[in-house]
Tab-separated table of C-alpha atoms and ligand atoms in Angstrom:
chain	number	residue	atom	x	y	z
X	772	UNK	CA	-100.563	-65.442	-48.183
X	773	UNK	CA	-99.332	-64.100	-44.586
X	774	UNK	CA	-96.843	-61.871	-43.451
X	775	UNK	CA	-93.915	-63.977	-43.242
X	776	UNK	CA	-94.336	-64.889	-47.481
X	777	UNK	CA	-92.689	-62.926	-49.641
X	778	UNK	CA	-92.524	-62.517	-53.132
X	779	UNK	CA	-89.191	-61.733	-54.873
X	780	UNK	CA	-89.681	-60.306	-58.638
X	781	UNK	CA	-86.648	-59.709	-60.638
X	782	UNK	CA	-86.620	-59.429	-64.812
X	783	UNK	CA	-85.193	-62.039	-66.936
X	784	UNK	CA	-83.499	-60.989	-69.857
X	785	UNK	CA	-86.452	-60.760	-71.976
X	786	UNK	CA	-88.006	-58.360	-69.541
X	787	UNK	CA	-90.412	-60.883	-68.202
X	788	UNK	CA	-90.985	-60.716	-64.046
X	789	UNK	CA	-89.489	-64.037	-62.579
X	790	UNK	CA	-91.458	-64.586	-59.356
X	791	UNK	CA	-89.804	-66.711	-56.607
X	792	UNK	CA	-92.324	-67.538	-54.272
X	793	UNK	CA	-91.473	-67.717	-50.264
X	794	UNK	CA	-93.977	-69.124	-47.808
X	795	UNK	CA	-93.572	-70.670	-44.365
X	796	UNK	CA	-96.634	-72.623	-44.762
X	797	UNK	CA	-97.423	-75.954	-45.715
X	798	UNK	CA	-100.736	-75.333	-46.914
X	799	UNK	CA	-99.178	-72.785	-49.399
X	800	UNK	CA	-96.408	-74.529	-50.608
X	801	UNK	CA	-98.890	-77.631	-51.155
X	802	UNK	CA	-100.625	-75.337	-53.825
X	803	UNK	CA	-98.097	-74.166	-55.434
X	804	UNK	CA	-96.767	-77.446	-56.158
X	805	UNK	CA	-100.025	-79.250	-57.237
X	806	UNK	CA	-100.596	-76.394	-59.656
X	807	UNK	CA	-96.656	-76.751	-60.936
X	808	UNK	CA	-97.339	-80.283	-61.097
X	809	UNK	CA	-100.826	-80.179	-63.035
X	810	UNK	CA	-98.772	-77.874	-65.555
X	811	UNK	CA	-96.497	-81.094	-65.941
X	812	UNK	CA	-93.402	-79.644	-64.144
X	813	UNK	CA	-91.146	-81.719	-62.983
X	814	UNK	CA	-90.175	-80.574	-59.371
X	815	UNK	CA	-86.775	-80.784	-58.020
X	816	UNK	CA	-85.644	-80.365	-54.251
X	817	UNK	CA	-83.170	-78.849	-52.587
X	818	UNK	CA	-83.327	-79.541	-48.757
X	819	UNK	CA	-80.931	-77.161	-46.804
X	820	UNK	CA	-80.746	-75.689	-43.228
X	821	UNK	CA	-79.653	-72.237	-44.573
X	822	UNK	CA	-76.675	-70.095	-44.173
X	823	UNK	CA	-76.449	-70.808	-47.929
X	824	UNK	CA	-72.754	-71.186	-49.520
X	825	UNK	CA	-71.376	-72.212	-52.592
X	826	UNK	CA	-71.771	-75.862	-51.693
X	827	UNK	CA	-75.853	-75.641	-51.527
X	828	UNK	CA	-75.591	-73.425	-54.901
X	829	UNK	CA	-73.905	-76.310	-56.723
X	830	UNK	CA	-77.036	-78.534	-55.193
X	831	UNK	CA	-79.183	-75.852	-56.696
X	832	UNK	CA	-77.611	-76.352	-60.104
X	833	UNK	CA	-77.578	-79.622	-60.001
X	834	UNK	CA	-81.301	-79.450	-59.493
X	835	UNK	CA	-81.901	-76.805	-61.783
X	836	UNK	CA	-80.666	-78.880	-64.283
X	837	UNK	CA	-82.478	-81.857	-63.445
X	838	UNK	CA	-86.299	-80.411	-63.272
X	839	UNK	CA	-88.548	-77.876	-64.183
X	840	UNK	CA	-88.862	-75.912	-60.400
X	841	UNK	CA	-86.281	-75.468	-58.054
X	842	UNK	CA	-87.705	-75.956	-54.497
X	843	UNK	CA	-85.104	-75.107	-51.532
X	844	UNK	CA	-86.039	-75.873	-48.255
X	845	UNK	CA	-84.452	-73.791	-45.174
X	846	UNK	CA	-85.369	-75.062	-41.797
X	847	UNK	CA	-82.776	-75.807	-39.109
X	848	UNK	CA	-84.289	-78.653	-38.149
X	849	UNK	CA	-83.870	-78.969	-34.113
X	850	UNK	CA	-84.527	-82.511	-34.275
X	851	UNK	CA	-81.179	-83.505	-35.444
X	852	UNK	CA	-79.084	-81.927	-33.133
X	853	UNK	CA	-78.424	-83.281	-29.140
X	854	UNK	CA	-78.673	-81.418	-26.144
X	855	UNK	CA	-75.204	-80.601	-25.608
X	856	UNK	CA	-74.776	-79.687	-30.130
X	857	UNK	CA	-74.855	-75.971	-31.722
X	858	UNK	CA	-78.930	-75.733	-32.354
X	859	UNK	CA	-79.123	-72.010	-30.608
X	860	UNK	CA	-75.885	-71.118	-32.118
X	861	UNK	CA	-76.094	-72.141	-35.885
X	862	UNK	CA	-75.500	-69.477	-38.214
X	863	UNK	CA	-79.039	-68.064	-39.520
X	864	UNK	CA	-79.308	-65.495	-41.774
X	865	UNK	CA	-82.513	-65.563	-44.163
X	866	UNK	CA	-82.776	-62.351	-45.770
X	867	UNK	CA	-79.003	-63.485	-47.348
X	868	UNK	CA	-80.162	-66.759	-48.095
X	869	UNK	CA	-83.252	-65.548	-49.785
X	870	UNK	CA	-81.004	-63.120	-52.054
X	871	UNK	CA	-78.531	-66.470	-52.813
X	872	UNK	CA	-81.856	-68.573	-53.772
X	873	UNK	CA	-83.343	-65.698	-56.232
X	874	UNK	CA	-79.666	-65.032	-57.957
X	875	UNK	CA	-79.355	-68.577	-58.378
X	876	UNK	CA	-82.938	-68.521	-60.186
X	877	UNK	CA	-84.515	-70.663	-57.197
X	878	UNK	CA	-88.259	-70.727	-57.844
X	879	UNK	CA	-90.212	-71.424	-54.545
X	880	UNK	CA	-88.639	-71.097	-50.811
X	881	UNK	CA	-89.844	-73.304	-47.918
X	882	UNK	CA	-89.117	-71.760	-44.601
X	883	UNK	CA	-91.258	-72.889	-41.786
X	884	UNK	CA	-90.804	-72.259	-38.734
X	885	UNK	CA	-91.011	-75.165	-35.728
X	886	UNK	CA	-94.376	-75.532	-35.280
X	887	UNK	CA	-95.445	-75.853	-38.945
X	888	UNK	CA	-92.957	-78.976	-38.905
X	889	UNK	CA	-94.098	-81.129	-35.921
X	890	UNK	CA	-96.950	-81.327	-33.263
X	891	UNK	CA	-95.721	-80.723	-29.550
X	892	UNK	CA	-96.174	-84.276	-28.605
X	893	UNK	CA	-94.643	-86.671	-31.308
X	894	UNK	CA	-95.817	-90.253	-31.020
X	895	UNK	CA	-94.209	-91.941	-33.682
X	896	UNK	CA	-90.198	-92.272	-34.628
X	897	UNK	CA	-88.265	-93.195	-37.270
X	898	UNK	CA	-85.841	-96.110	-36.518
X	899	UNK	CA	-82.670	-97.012	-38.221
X	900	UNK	CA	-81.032	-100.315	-38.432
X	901	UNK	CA	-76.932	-100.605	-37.894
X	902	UNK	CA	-76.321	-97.831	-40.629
X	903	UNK	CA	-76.262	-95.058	-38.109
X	904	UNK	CA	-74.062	-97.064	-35.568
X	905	UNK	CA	-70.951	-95.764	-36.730
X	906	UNK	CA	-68.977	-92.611	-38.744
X	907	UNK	CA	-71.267	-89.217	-37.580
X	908	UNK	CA	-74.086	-91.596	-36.215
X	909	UNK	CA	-71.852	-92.980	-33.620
X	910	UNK	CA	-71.020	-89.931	-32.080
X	911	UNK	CA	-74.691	-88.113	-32.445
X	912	UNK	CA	-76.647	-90.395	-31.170
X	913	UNK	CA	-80.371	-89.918	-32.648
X	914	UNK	CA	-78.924	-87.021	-35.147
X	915	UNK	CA	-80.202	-89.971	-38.431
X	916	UNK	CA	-83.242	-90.534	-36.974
X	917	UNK	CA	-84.269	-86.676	-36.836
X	918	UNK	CA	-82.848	-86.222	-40.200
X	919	UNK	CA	-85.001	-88.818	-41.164
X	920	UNK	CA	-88.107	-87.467	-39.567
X	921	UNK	CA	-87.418	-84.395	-41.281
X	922	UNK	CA	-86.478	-85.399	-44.999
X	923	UNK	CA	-89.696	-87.771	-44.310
X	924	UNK	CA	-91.748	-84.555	-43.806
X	925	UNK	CA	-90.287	-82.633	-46.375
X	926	UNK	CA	-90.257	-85.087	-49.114
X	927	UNK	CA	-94.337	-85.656	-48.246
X	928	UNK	CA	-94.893	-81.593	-48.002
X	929	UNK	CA	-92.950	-81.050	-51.914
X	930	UNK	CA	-93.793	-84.141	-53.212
X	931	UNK	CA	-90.242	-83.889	-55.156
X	932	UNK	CA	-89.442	-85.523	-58.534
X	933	UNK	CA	-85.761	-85.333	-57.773
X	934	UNK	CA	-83.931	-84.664	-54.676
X	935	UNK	CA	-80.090	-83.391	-54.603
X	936	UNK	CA	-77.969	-83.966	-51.181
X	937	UNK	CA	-74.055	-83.568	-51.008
X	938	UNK	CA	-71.706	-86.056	-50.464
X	939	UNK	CA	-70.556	-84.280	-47.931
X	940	UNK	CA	-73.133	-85.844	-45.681
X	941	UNK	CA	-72.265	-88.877	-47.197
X	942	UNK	CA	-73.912	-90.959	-44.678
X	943	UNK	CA	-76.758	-88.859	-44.293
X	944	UNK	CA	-77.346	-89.660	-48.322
X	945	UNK	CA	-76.706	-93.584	-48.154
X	946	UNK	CA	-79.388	-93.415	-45.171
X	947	UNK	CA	-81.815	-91.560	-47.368
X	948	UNK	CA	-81.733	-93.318	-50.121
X	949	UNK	CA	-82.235	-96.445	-47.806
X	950	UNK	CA	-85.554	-94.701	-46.581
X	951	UNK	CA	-86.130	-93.392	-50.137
X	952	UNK	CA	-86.415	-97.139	-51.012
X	953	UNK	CA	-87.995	-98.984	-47.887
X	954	UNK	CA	-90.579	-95.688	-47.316
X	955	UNK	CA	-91.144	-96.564	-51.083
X	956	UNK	CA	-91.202	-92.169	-51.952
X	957	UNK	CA	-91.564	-91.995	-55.731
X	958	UNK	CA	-88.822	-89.570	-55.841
X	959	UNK	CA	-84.929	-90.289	-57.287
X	960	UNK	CA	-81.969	-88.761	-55.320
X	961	UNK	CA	-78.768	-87.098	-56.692
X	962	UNK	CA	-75.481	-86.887	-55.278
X	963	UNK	CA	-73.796	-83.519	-55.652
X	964	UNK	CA	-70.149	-83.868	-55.289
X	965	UNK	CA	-68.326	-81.431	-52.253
X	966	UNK	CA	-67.479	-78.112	-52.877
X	967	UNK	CA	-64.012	-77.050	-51.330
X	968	UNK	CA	-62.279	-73.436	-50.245
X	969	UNK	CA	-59.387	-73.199	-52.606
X	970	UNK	CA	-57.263	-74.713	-50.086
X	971	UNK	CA	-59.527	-77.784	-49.649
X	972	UNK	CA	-61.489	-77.496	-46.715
X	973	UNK	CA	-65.502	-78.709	-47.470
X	974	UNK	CA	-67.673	-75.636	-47.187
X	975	UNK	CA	-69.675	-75.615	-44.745
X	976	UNK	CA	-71.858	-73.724	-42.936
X	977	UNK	CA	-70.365	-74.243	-39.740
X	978	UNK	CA	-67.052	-73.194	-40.877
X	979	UNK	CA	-68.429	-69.846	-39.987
X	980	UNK	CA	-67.692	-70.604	-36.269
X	981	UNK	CA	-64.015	-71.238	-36.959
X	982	UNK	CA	-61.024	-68.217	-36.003
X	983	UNK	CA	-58.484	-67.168	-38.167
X	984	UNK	CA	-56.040	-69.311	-36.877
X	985	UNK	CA	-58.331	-72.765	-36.824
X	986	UNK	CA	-59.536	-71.859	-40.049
X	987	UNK	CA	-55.799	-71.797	-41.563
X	988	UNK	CA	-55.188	-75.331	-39.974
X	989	UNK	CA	-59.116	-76.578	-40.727
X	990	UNK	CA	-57.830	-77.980	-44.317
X	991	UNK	CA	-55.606	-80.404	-42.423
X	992	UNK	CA	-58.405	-82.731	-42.203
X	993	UNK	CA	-58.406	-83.303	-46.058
X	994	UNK	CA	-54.812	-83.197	-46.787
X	995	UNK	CA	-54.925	-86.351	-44.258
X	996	UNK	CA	-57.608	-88.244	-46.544
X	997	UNK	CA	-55.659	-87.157	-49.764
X	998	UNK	CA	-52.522	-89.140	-48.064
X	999	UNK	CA	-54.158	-91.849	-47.049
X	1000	UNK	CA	-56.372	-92.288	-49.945
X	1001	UNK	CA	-52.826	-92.454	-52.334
X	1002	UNK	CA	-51.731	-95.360	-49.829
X	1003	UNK	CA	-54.716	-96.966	-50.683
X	1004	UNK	CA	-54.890	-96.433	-54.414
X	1005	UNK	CA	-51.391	-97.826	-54.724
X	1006	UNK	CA	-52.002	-101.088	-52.812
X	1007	UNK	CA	-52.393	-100.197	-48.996
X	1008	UNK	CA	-55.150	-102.861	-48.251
X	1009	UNK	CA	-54.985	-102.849	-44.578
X	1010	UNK	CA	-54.338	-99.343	-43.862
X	1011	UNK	CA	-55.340	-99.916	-39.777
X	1012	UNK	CA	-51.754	-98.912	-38.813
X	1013	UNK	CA	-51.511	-95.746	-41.528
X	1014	UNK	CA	-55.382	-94.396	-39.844
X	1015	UNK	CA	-53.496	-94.612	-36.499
X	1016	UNK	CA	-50.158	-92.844	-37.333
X	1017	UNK	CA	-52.495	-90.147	-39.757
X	1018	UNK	CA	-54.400	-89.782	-36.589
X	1019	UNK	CA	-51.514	-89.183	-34.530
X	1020	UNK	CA	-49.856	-86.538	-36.825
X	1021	UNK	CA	-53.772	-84.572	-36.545
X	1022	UNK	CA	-53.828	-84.510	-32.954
X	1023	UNK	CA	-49.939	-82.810	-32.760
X	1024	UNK	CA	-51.677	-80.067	-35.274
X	1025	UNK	CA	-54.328	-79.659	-32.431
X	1026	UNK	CA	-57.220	-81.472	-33.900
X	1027	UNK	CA	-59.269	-83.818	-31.610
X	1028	UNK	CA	-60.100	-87.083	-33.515
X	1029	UNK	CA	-64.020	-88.207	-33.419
X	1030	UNK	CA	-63.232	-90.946	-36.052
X	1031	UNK	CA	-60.939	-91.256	-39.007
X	1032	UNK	CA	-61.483	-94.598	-40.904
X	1033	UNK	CA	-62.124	-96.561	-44.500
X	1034	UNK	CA	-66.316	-97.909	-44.069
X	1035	UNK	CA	-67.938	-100.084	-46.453
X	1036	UNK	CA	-69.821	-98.136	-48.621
X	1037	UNK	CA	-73.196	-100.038	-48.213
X	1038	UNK	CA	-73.225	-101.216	-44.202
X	1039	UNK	CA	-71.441	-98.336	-43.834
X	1040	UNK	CA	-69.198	-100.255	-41.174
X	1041	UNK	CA	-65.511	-100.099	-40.561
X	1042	UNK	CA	-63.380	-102.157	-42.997
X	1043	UNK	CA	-59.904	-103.155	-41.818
X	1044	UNK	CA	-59.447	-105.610	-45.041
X	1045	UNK	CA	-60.197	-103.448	-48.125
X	1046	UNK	CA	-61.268	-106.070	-51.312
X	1047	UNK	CA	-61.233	-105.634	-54.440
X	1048	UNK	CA	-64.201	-104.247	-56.507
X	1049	UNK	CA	-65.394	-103.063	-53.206
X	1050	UNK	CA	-66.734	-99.559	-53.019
X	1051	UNK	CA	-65.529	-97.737	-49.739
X	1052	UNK	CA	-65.696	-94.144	-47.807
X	1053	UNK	CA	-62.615	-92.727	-46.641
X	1054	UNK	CA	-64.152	-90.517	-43.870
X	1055	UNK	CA	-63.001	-88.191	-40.753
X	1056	UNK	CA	-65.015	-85.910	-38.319
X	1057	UNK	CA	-62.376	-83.625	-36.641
X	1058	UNK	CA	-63.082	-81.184	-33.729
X	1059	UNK	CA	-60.887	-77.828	-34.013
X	1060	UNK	CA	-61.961	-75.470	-30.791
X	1061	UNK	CA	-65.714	-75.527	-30.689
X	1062	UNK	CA	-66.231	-76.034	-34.361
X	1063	UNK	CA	-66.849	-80.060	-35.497
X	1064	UNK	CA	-65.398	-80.775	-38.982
X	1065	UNK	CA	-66.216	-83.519	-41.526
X	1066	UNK	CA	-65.228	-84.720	-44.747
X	1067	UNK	CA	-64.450	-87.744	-46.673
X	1068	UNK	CA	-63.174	-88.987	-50.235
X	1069	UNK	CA	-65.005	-92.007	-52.122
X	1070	UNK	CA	-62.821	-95.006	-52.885
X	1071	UNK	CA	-63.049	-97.455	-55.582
X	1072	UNK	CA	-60.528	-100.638	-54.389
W	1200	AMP	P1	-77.044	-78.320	-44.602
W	1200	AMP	O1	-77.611	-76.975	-44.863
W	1200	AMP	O2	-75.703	-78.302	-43.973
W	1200	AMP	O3	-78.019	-79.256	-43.938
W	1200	AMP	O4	-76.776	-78.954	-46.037
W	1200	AMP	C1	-77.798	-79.048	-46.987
W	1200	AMP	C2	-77.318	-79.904	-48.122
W	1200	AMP	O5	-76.144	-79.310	-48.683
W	1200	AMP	C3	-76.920	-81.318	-47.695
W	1200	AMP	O6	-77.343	-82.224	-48.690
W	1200	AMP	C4	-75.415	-81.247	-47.632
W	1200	AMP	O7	-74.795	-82.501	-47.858
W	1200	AMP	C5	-75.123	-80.289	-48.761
W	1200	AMP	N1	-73.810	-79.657	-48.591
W	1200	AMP	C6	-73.384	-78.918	-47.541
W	1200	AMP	N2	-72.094	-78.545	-47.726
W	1200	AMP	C7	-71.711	-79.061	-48.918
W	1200	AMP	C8	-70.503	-79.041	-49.672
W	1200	AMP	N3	-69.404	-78.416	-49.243
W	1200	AMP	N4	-70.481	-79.681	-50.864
W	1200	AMP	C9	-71.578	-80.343	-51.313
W	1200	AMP	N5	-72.748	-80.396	-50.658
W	1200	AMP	C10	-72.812	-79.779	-49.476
């Protein structure tokens, strides 16, 4: 065990010690799970890149209630982010996120640091096929394939039963569970559904980043989805012209549009006829200041 692992002991209510286990090693964590695993535990992961909120709590639940061990996994993974993105800036705060993992009865913490994850000199990539060409792939170019590298990683470090990612990230889950079934990784994935402020705004981490006055306006982006989403449900089926004007009406708030469209659910590519007994994604990524915003509703036509 070195330095950086930690071991968090708290009583149950029987007065037994709970132990949650932190390590930043792969070797450790490796261990750990084998032994779980030889006990018959059925291991459930949470992948996360930390400043924990109520969204990644729900995923915590959700995994809690779907295995035996919890395993959360905070790494801000620099692969995924460009150049010109908020890598050096995004919100880290471990000691807070240990705290949120141990109250939520989280029982082993991943945290390695860079060079645990990858060599200095990577030979080998991950490449995706037209699913990352449009929504939050289209305007972050390689940001799928270093999720994919990572969640590759991961899901070979904790050998997970289960895996729980929000919908949120919507395309970041339909791309996973593409790789989940091509990479053939014997592990099943779970949707959690997105956990809002009370006014409606998707947690998120980076929400942290917002001021008072783009915070009160950040909900916007939803409202806009619930609208269009009732034009839909009550027989909108080429809502081209109702994406424009929505779009419009954001921009006059002070939002700057990076898309706003209905994509097929499955090639995840813009659909200006919606069919019925299609499945689609009704989804927007917003900029407000500094801070990027996404969100989307799921649509059954
Ligand atoms: P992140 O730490 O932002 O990489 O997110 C880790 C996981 O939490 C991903 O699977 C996200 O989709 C999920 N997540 C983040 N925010 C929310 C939210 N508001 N509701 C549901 N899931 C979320």
């Amino acid at each position: 065990m070195n330095a950086a692992s930690v071991f968090f002991r708290v009583m149950n209510a029987f007065g037994k010690p709970i132990i949650m286990n932190v390590s930043d090693r792969i070797d450790e964590i490796r261990v750990d799970i084998s032994r779980l695993k030889s006990e018959g535990k059925r291991i459930g992961f949470v992948p996360t890149m930390g400043a924990l909120h109520s969204g990644h709590l729900g995923l915590i639940e959700l995994a809690k209630k779907n295995s035996d061990i919890v395993v959360v996994s905070i790494f801000v993974n620099p692969e995924q982010f460009g150049p010109n993105e908020d890598f050096d800036r995004y919100p880290r705060q471990l000691k807070d996120d240990l705290e949120k993992c141990r109250s939520a009865g989280v029982d082993l913490v991943f945290t390695p640091e860079r060079s645990e994850i990858y060599d200095e000199k990577k030979f080998l990539k991950i490449g995706i096929d037209k699913l990352s060409d449009h929504m939050c792939g289209g305007s972050r170019p390689g940001f799928f394939e270093g999720v994919l590298l990572v969640v590759n990683k991961l899901f070979n470090i904790v050998t997970p039963d289960i895996a729980v990612f929000g919908q949120k990230d919507i395309q970041q889950f339909q791309i996973i569970s593409k790789m989940v079934k091509e990479f053939n990784h014997p592990v099943e994935l779970i949707m959690a559904p997105i956990a809002r402020a009370n006014d409606g705004l998707a947690l998120s981490s980076r929400n942290a980043y917002l001021s008072d006055q783009e915070r009160k306006a950040a909900p916007g982006l939803y409202r806009c989805l619930q609208y269009i989403e009732k034009q839909i449900q009550s027989g909108v089926d080429t809502p081209k012209l109702l994406i424009e004007h929505q779009k419009g009406e954001l921009e006059a708030k002070g939002f700057k549009i990076d898309y706003l469209n209905v994509f097929d659910s499955k090639t995840l590519e813009p659909s200006e006829t919606l069919r019925e007994g299609n499945n689609y994604i009704l989804a927007g990524a917003i900029w407000l200041g500094k801070t990027r915003l996404i969100d989307n509703i799921l649509i059954e036509f």
